[in-house]
PDB file of C-alpha atoms and ligand atoms in Angstrom:
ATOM      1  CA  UNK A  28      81.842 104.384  75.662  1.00 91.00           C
ATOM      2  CA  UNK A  29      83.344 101.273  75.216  1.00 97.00           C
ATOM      3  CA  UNK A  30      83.645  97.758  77.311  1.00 98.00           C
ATOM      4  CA  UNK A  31      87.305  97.835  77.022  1.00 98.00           C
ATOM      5  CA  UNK A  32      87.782 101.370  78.397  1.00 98.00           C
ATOM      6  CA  UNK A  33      89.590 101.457  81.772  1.00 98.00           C
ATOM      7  CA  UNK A  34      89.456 102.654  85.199  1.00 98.00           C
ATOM      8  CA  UNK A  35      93.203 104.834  85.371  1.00 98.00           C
ATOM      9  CA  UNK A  36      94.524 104.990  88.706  1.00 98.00           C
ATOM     10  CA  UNK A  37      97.478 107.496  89.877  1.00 98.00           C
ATOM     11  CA  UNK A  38      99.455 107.044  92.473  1.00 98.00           C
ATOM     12  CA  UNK A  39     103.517 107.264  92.860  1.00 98.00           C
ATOM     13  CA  UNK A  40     103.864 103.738  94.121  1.00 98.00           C
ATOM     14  CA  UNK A  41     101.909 101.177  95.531  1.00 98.00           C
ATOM     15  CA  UNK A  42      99.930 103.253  97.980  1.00 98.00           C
ATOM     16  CA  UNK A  43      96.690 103.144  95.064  1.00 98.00           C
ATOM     17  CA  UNK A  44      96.415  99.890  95.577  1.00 98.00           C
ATOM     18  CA  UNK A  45      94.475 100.371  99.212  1.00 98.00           C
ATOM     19  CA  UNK A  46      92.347 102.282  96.551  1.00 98.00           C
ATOM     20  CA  UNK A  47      92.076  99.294  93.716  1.00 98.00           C
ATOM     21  CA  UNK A  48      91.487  96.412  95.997  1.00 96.00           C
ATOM     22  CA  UNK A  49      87.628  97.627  96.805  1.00 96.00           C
ATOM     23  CA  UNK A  50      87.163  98.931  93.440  1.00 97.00           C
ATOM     24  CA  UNK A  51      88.463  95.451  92.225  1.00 96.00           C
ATOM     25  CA  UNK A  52      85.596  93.687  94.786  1.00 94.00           C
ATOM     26  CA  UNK A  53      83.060  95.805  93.377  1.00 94.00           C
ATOM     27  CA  UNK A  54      83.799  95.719  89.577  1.00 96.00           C
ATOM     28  CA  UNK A  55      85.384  92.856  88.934  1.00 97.00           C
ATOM     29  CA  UNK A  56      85.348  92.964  85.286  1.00 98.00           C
ATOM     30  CA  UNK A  57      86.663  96.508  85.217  1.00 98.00           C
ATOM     31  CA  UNK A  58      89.739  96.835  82.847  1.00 98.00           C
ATOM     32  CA  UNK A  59      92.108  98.445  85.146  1.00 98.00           C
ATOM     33  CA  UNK A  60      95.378 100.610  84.579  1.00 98.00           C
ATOM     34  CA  UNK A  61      97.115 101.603  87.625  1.00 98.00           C
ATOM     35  CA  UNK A  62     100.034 103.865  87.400  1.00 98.00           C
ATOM     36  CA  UNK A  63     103.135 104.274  89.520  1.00 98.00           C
ATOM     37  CA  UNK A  64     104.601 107.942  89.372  1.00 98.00           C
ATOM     38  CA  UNK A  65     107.953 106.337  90.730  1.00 98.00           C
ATOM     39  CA  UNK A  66     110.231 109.514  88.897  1.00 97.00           C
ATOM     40  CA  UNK A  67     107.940 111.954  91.240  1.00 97.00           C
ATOM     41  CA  UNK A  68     108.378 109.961  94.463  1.00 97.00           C
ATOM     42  CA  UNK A  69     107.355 111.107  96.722  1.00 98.00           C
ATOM     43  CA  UNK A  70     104.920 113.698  96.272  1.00 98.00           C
ATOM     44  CA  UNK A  71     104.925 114.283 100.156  1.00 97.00           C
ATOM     45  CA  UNK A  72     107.953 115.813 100.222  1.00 95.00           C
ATOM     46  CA  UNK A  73     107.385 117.851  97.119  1.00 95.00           C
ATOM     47  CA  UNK A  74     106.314 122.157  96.318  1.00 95.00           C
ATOM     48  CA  UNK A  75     102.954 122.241  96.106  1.00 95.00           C
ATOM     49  CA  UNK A  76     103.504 124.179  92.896  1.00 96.00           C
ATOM     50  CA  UNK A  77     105.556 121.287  91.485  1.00 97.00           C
ATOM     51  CA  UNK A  78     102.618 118.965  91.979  1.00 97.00           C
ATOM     52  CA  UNK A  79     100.012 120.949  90.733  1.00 97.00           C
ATOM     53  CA  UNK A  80     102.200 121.105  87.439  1.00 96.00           C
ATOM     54  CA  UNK A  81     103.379 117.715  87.058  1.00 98.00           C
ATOM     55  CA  UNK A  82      99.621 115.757  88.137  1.00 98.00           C
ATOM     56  CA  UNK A  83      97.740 117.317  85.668  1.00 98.00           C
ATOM     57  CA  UNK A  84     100.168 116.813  83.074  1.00 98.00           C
ATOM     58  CA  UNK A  85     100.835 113.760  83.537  1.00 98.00           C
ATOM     59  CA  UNK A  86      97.060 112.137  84.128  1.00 98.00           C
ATOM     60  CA  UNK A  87      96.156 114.000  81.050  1.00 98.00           C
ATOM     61  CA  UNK A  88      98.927 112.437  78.812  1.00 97.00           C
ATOM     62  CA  UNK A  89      97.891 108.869  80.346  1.00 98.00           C
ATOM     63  CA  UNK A  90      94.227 109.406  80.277  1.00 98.00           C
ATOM     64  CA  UNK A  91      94.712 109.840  76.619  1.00 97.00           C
ATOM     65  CA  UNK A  92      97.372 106.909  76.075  1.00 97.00           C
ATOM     66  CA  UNK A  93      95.312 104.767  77.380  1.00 98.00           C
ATOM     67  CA  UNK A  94      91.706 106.027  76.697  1.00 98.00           C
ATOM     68  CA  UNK A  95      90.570 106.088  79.901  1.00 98.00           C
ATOM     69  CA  UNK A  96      87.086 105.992  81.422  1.00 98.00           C
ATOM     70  CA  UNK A  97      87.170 108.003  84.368  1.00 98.00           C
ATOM     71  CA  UNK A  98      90.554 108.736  86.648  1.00 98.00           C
ATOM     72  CA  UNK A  99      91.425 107.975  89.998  1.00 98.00           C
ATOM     73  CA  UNK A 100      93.543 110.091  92.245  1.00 98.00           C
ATOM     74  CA  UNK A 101      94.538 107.216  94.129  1.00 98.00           C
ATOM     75  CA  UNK A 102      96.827 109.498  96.424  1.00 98.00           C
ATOM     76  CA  UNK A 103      95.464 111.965  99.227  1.00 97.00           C
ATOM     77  CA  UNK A 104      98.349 114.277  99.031  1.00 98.00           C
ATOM     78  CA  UNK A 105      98.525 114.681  95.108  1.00 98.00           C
ATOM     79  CA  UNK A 106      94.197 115.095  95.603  1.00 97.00           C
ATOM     80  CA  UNK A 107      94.195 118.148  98.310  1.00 96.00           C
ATOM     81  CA  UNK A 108      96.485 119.809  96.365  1.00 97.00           C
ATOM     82  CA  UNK A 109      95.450 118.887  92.463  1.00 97.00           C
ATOM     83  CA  UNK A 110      91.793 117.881  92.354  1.00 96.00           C
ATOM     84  CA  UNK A 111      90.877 120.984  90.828  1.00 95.00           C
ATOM     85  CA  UNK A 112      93.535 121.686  88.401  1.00 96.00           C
ATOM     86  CA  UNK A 113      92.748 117.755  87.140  1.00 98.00           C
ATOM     87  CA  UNK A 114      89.305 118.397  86.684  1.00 98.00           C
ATOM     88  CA  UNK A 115      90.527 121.951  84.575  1.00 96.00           C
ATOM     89  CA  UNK A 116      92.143 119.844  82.843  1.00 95.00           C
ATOM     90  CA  UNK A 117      90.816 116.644  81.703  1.00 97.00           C
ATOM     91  CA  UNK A 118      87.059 116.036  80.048  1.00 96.00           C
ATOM     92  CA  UNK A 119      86.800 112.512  82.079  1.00 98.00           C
ATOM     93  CA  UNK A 120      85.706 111.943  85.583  1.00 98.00           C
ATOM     94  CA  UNK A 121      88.218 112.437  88.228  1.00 98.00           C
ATOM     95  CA  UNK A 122      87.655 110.679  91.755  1.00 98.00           C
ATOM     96  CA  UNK A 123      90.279 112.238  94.008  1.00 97.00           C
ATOM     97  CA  UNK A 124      91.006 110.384  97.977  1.00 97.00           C
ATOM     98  CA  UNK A 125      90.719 112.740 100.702  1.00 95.00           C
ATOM     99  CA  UNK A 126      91.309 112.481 104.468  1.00 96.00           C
ATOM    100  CA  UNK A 127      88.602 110.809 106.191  1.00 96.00           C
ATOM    101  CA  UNK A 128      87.625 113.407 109.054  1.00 97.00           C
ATOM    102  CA  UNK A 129      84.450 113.245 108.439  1.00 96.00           C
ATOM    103  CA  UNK A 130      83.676 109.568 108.993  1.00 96.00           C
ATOM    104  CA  UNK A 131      86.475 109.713 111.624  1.00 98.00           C
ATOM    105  CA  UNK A 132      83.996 112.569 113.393  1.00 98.00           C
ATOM    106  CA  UNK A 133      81.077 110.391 113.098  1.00 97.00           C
ATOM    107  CA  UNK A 134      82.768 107.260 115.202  1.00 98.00           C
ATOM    108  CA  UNK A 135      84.588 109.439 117.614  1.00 98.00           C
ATOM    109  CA  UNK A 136      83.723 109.265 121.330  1.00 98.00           C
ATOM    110  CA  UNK A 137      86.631 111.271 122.944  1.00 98.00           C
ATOM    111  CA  UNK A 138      86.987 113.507 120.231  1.00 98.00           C
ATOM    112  CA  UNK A 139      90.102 113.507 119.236  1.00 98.00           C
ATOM    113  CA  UNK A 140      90.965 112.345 116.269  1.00 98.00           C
ATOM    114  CA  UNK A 141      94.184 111.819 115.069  1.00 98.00           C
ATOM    115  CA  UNK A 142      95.222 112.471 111.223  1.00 98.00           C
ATOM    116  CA  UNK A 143      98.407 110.850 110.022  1.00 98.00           C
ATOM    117  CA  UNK A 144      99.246 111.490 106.380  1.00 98.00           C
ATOM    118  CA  UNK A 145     102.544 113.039 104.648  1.00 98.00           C
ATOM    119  CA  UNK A 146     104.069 116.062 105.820  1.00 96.00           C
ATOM    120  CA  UNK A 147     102.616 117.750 102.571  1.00 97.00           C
ATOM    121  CA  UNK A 148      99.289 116.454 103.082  1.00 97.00           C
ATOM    122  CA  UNK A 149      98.878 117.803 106.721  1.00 97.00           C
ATOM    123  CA  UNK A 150      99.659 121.396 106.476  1.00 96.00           C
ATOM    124  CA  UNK A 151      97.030 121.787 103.192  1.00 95.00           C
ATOM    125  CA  UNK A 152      94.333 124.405 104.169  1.00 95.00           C
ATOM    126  CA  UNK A 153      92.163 121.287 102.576  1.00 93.00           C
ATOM    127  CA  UNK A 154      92.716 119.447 105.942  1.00 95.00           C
ATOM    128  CA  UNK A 155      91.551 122.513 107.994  1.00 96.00           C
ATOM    129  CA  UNK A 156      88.586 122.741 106.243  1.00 97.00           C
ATOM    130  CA  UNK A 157      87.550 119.327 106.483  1.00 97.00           C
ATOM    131  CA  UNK A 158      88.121 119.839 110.158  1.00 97.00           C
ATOM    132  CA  UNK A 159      86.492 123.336 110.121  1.00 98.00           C
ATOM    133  CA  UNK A 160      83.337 121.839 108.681  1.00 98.00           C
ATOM    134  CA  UNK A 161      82.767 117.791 109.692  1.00 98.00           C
ATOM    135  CA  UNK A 162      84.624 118.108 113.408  1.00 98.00           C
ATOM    136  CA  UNK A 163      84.388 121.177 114.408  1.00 98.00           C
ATOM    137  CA  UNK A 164      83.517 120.099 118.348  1.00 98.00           C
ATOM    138  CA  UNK A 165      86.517 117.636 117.760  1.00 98.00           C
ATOM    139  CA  UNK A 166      90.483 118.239 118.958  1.00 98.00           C
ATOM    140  CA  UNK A 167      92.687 117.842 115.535  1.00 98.00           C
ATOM    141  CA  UNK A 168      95.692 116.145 116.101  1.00 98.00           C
ATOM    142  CA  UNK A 169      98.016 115.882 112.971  1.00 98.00           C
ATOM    143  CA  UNK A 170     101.226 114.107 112.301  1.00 98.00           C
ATOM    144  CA  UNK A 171     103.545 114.353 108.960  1.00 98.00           C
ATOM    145  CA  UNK A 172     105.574 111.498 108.203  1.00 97.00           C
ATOM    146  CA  UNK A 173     107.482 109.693 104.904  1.00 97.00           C
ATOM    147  CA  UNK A 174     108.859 106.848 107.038  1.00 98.00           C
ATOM    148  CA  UNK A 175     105.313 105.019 106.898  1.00 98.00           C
ATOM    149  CA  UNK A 176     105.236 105.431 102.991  1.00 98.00           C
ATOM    150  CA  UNK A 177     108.764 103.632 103.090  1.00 98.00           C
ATOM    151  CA  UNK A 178     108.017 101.153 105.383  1.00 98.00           C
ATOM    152  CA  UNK A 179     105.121 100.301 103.096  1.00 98.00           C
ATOM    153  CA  UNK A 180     107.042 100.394 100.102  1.00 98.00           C
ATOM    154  CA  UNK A 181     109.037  98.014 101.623  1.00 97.00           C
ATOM    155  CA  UNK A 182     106.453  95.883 103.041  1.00 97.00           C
ATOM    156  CA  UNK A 183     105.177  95.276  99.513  1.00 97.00           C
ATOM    157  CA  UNK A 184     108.451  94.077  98.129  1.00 96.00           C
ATOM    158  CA  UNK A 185     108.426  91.586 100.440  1.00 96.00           C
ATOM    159  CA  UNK A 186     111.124  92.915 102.665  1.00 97.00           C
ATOM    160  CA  UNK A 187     110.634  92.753 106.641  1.00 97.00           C
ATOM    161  CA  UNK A 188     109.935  96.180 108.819  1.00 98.00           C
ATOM    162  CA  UNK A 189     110.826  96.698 112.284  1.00 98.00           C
ATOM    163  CA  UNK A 190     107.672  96.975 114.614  1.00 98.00           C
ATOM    164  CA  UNK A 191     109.562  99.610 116.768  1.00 98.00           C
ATOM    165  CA  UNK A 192     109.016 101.998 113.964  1.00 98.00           C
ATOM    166  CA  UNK A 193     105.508 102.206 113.729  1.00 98.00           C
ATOM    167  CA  UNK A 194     105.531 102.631 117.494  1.00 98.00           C
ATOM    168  CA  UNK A 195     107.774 105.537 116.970  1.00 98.00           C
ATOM    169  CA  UNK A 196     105.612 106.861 113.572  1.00 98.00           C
ATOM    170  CA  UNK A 197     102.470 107.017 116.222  1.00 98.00           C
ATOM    171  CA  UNK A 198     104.427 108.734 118.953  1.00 98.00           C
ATOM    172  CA  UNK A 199     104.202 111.661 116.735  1.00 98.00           C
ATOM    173  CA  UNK A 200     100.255 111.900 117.595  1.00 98.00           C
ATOM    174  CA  UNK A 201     100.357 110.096 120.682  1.00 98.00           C
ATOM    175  CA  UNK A 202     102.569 112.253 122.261  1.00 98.00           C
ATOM    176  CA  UNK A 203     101.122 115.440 121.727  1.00 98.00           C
ATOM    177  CA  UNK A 204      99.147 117.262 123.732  1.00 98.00           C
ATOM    178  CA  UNK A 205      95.689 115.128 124.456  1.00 98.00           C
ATOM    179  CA  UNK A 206      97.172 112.743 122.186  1.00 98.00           C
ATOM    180  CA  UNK A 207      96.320 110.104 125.056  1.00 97.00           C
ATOM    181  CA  UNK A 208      93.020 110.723 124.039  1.00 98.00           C
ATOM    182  CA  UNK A 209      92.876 110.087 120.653  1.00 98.00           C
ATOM    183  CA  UNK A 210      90.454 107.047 119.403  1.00 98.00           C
ATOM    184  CA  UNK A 211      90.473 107.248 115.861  1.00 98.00           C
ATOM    185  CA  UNK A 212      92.912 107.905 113.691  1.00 98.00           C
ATOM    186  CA  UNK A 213      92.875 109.458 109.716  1.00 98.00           C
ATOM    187  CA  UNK A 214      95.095 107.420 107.830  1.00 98.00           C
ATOM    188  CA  UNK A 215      95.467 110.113 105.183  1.00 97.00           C
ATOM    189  CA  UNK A 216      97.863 108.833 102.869  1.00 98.00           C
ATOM    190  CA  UNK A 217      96.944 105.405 100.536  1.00 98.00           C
ATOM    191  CA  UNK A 218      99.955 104.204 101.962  1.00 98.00           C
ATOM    192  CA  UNK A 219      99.102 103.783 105.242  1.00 98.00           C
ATOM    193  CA  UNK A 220      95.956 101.152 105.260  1.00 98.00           C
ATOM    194  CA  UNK A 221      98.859  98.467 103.347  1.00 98.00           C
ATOM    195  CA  UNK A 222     100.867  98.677 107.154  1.00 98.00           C
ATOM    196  CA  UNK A 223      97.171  98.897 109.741  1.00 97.00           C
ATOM    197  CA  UNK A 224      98.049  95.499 110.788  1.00 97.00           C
ATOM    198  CA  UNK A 225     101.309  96.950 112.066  1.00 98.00           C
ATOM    199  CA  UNK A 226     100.274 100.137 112.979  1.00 98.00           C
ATOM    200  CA  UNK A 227      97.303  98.859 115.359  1.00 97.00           C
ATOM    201  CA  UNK A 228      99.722  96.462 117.118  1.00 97.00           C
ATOM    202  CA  UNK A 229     101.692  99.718 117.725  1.00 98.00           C
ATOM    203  CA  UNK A 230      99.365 101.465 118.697  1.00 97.00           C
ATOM    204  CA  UNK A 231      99.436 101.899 122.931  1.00 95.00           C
ATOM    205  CA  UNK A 232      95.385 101.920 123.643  1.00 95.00           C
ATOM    206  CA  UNK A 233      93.149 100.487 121.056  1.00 95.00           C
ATOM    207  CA  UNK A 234      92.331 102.942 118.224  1.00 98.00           C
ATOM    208  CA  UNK A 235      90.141 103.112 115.026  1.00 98.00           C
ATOM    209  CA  UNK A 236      91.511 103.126 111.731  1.00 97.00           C
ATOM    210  CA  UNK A 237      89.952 105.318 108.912  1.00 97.00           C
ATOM    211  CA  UNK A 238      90.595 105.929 105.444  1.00 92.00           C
ATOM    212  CA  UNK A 239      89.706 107.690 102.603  1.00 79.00           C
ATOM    213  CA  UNK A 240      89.304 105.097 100.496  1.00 78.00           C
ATOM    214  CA  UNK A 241      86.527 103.938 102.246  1.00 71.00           C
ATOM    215  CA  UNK A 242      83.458 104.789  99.646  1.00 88.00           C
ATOM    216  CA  UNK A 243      85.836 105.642  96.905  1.00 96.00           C
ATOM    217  CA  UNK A 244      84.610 102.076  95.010  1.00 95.00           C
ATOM    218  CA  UNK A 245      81.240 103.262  95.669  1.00 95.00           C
ATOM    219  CA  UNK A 246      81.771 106.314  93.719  1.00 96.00           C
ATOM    220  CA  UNK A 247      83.371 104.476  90.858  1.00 98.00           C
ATOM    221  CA  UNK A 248      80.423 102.689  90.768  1.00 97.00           C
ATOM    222  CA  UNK A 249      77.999 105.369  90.849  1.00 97.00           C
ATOM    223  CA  UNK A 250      80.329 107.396  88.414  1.00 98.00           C
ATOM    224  CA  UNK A 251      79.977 104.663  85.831  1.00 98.00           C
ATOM    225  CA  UNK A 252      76.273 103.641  85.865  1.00 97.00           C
ATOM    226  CA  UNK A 253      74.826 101.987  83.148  1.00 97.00           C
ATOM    227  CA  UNK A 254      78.307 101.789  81.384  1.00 98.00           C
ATOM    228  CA  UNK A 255      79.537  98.417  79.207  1.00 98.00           C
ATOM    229  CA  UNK A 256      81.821  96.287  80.729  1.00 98.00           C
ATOM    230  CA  UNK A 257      83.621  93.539  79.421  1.00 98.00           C
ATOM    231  CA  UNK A 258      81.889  89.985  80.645  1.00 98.00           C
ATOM    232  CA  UNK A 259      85.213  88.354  82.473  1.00 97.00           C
ATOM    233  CA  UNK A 260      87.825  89.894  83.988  1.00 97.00           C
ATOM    234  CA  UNK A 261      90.944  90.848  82.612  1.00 95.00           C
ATOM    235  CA  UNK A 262      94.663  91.189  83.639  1.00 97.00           C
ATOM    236  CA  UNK A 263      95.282  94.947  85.035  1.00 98.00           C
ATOM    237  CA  UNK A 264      98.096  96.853  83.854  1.00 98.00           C
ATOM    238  CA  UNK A 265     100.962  98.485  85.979  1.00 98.00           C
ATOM    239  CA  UNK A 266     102.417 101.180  84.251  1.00 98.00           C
ATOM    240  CA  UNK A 267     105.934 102.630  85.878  1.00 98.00           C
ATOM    241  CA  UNK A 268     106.764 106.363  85.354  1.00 97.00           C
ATOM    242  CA  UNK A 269     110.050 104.723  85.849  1.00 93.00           C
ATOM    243  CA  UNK A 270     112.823 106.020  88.180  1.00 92.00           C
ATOM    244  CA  UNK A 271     115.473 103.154  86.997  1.00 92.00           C
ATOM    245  CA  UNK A 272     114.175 100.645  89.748  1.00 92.00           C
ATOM    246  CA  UNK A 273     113.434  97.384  88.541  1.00 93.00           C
ATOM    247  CA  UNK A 274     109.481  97.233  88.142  1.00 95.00           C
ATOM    248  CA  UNK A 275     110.088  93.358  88.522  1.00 96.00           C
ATOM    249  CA  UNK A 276     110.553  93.909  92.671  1.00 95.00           C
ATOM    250  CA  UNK A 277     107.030  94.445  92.412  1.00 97.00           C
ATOM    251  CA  UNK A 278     105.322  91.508  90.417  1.00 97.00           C
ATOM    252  CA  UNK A 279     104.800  89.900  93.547  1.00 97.00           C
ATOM    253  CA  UNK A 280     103.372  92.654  95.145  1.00 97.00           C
ATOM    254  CA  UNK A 281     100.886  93.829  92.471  1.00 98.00           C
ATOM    255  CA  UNK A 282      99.694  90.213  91.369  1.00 98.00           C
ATOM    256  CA  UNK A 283      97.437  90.229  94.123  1.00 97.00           C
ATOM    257  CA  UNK A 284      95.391  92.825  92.520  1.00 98.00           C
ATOM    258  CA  UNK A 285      95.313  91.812  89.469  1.00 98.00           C
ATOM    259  CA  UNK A 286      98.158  93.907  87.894  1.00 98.00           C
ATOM    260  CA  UNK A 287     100.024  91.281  85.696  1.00 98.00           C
ATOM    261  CA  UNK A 288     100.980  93.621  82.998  1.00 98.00           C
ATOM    262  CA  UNK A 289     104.245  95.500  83.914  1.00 98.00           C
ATOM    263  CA  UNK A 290     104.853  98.272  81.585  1.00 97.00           C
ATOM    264  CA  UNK A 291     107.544 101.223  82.323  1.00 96.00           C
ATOM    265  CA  UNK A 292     107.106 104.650  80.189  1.00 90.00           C
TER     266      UNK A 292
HETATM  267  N1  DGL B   1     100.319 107.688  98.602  1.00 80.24           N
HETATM  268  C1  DGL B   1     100.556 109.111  98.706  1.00 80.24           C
HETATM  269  C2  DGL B   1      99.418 109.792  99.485  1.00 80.24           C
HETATM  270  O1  DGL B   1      98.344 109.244  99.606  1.00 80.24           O
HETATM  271  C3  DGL B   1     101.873 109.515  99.333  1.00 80.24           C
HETATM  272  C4  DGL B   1     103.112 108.917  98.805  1.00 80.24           C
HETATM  273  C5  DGL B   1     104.171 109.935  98.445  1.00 80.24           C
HETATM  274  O2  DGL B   1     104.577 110.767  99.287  1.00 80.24           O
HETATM  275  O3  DGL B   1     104.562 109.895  97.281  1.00 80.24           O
HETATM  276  O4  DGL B   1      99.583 110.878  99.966  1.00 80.24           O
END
């Protein structure tokens, strides 16, 4: 193992970055290579077969490019549905992001949790048995939606978002049945925790955000005990699985976390 070795993070656009900012915090001097899968946005809308072809692949390929330490699934809906053909695959360790019902079923007082991730992401038999096994006295309440990956998307090019759609985006749990009684909600897509701000001033009672990148830096950490790092930190690199959008929209967005290398494959 080397100093200069980095963490690789997936993710098909800036939703990995609710992921790198606590790693970041923790490991400051981490060299860091965080990739945006913009040709296979979004995987939310996507065949579960076609994912669990294309994620392997392509970590594999980069893993190698770049001579990577250990990987990062920084995505919840490429992780339910690829963790185990990534870790078939590649000889490094892989840290996937799954939905947080467990934590979410330790906070709970009424019970019912809400879990708001992409449409993908919420019908995985993954989902059921995290349910099945950490809140099994809980009601489930699940909601599928791309719009909040936009709006974030957006949000991180600068652009403005309309509050009225995150009130309508949380209808689609609120409004179910017991919905009214929901207290804590999953955000289960790295998307989401970039837009909480919004979301909790949409939300019509006062909820509790969770997420599963809560504990992810921790695991980093753990993963990569008594490893060499370099002694100062050094400029992360954004690589774009490009879909012909400029990468440059971005800068702003990314330089906040350290990404100051744009590179587009
Ligand atoms: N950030 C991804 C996730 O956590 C979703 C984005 C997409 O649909 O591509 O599920």
């Amino acid at each position: 193992m080397r100093a200069d070795q980095p963490i690789l993070l997936l993710d098909t656009g800036v939703g990995g970055l609710s992921i790198l900012g606590p790693v970041r915090k923790r490991l400051p001097n981490a060299p860091i290579v965080y990739v945006l899968d913009q040709a296979g946005f979004p995987y939310g809308q996507k065949p579960e077969m076609e994912l669990a072809a294309r994620v392997p692949a392509l970590l594999g390929r980069l893993a190698e490019h770049v001579d990577a330490r250990l990987a990062v699934i920084a995505c919840n809906t490429a992780s339910v549905i690829t963790l185990e053909p990534v870790r078939a695959a590649l000889a490094i360790p892989i840290v996937g992001t799954v939905p947080a019902i467990k934590p979410a079923a330790e906070i709970s007082k009424s019970r019912v949790i809400g879990v708001l991730g992409t449409k993908s992401t919420v019908r995985q038999p993954y989902v059921d048995n995290l349910s099945r096994e950490f809140a099994s006295d809980c009601t489930i309440i699940r909601h599928g939606t791309h719009d909040l990956v936009a709006l974030a998307e957006r949000k991180m090019r600068g652009k403005p978002t309309d509050p009225q759609d995150y009130v309508a985006i949380l209808e689609g749990l609120f409004s179910q049945p017991s919905g009214d009684r929901i207290d804590t909600i999953v955000l289960a897509c790295t998307h989401f925790p970039l837009v909480e701000k919004e979301l909790l001033a949409a939300a019509p009672h006062p909820v509790t955000f969770v997420h599963g990148g809560d504990g992810i830096e921790r695991r980093v950490e753990h993963l990569t005990e008594g490893q060499p790092w370099p002694d100062s930190p050094s400029p992360g690199r954004a690589i774009f699985i490009s879909d012909g959008s400029d990468p440059e929209a971005l800068r702003p967005g990314l330089a906040p976390y350290g990404l100051e290398i744009l590179e587009t494959l």
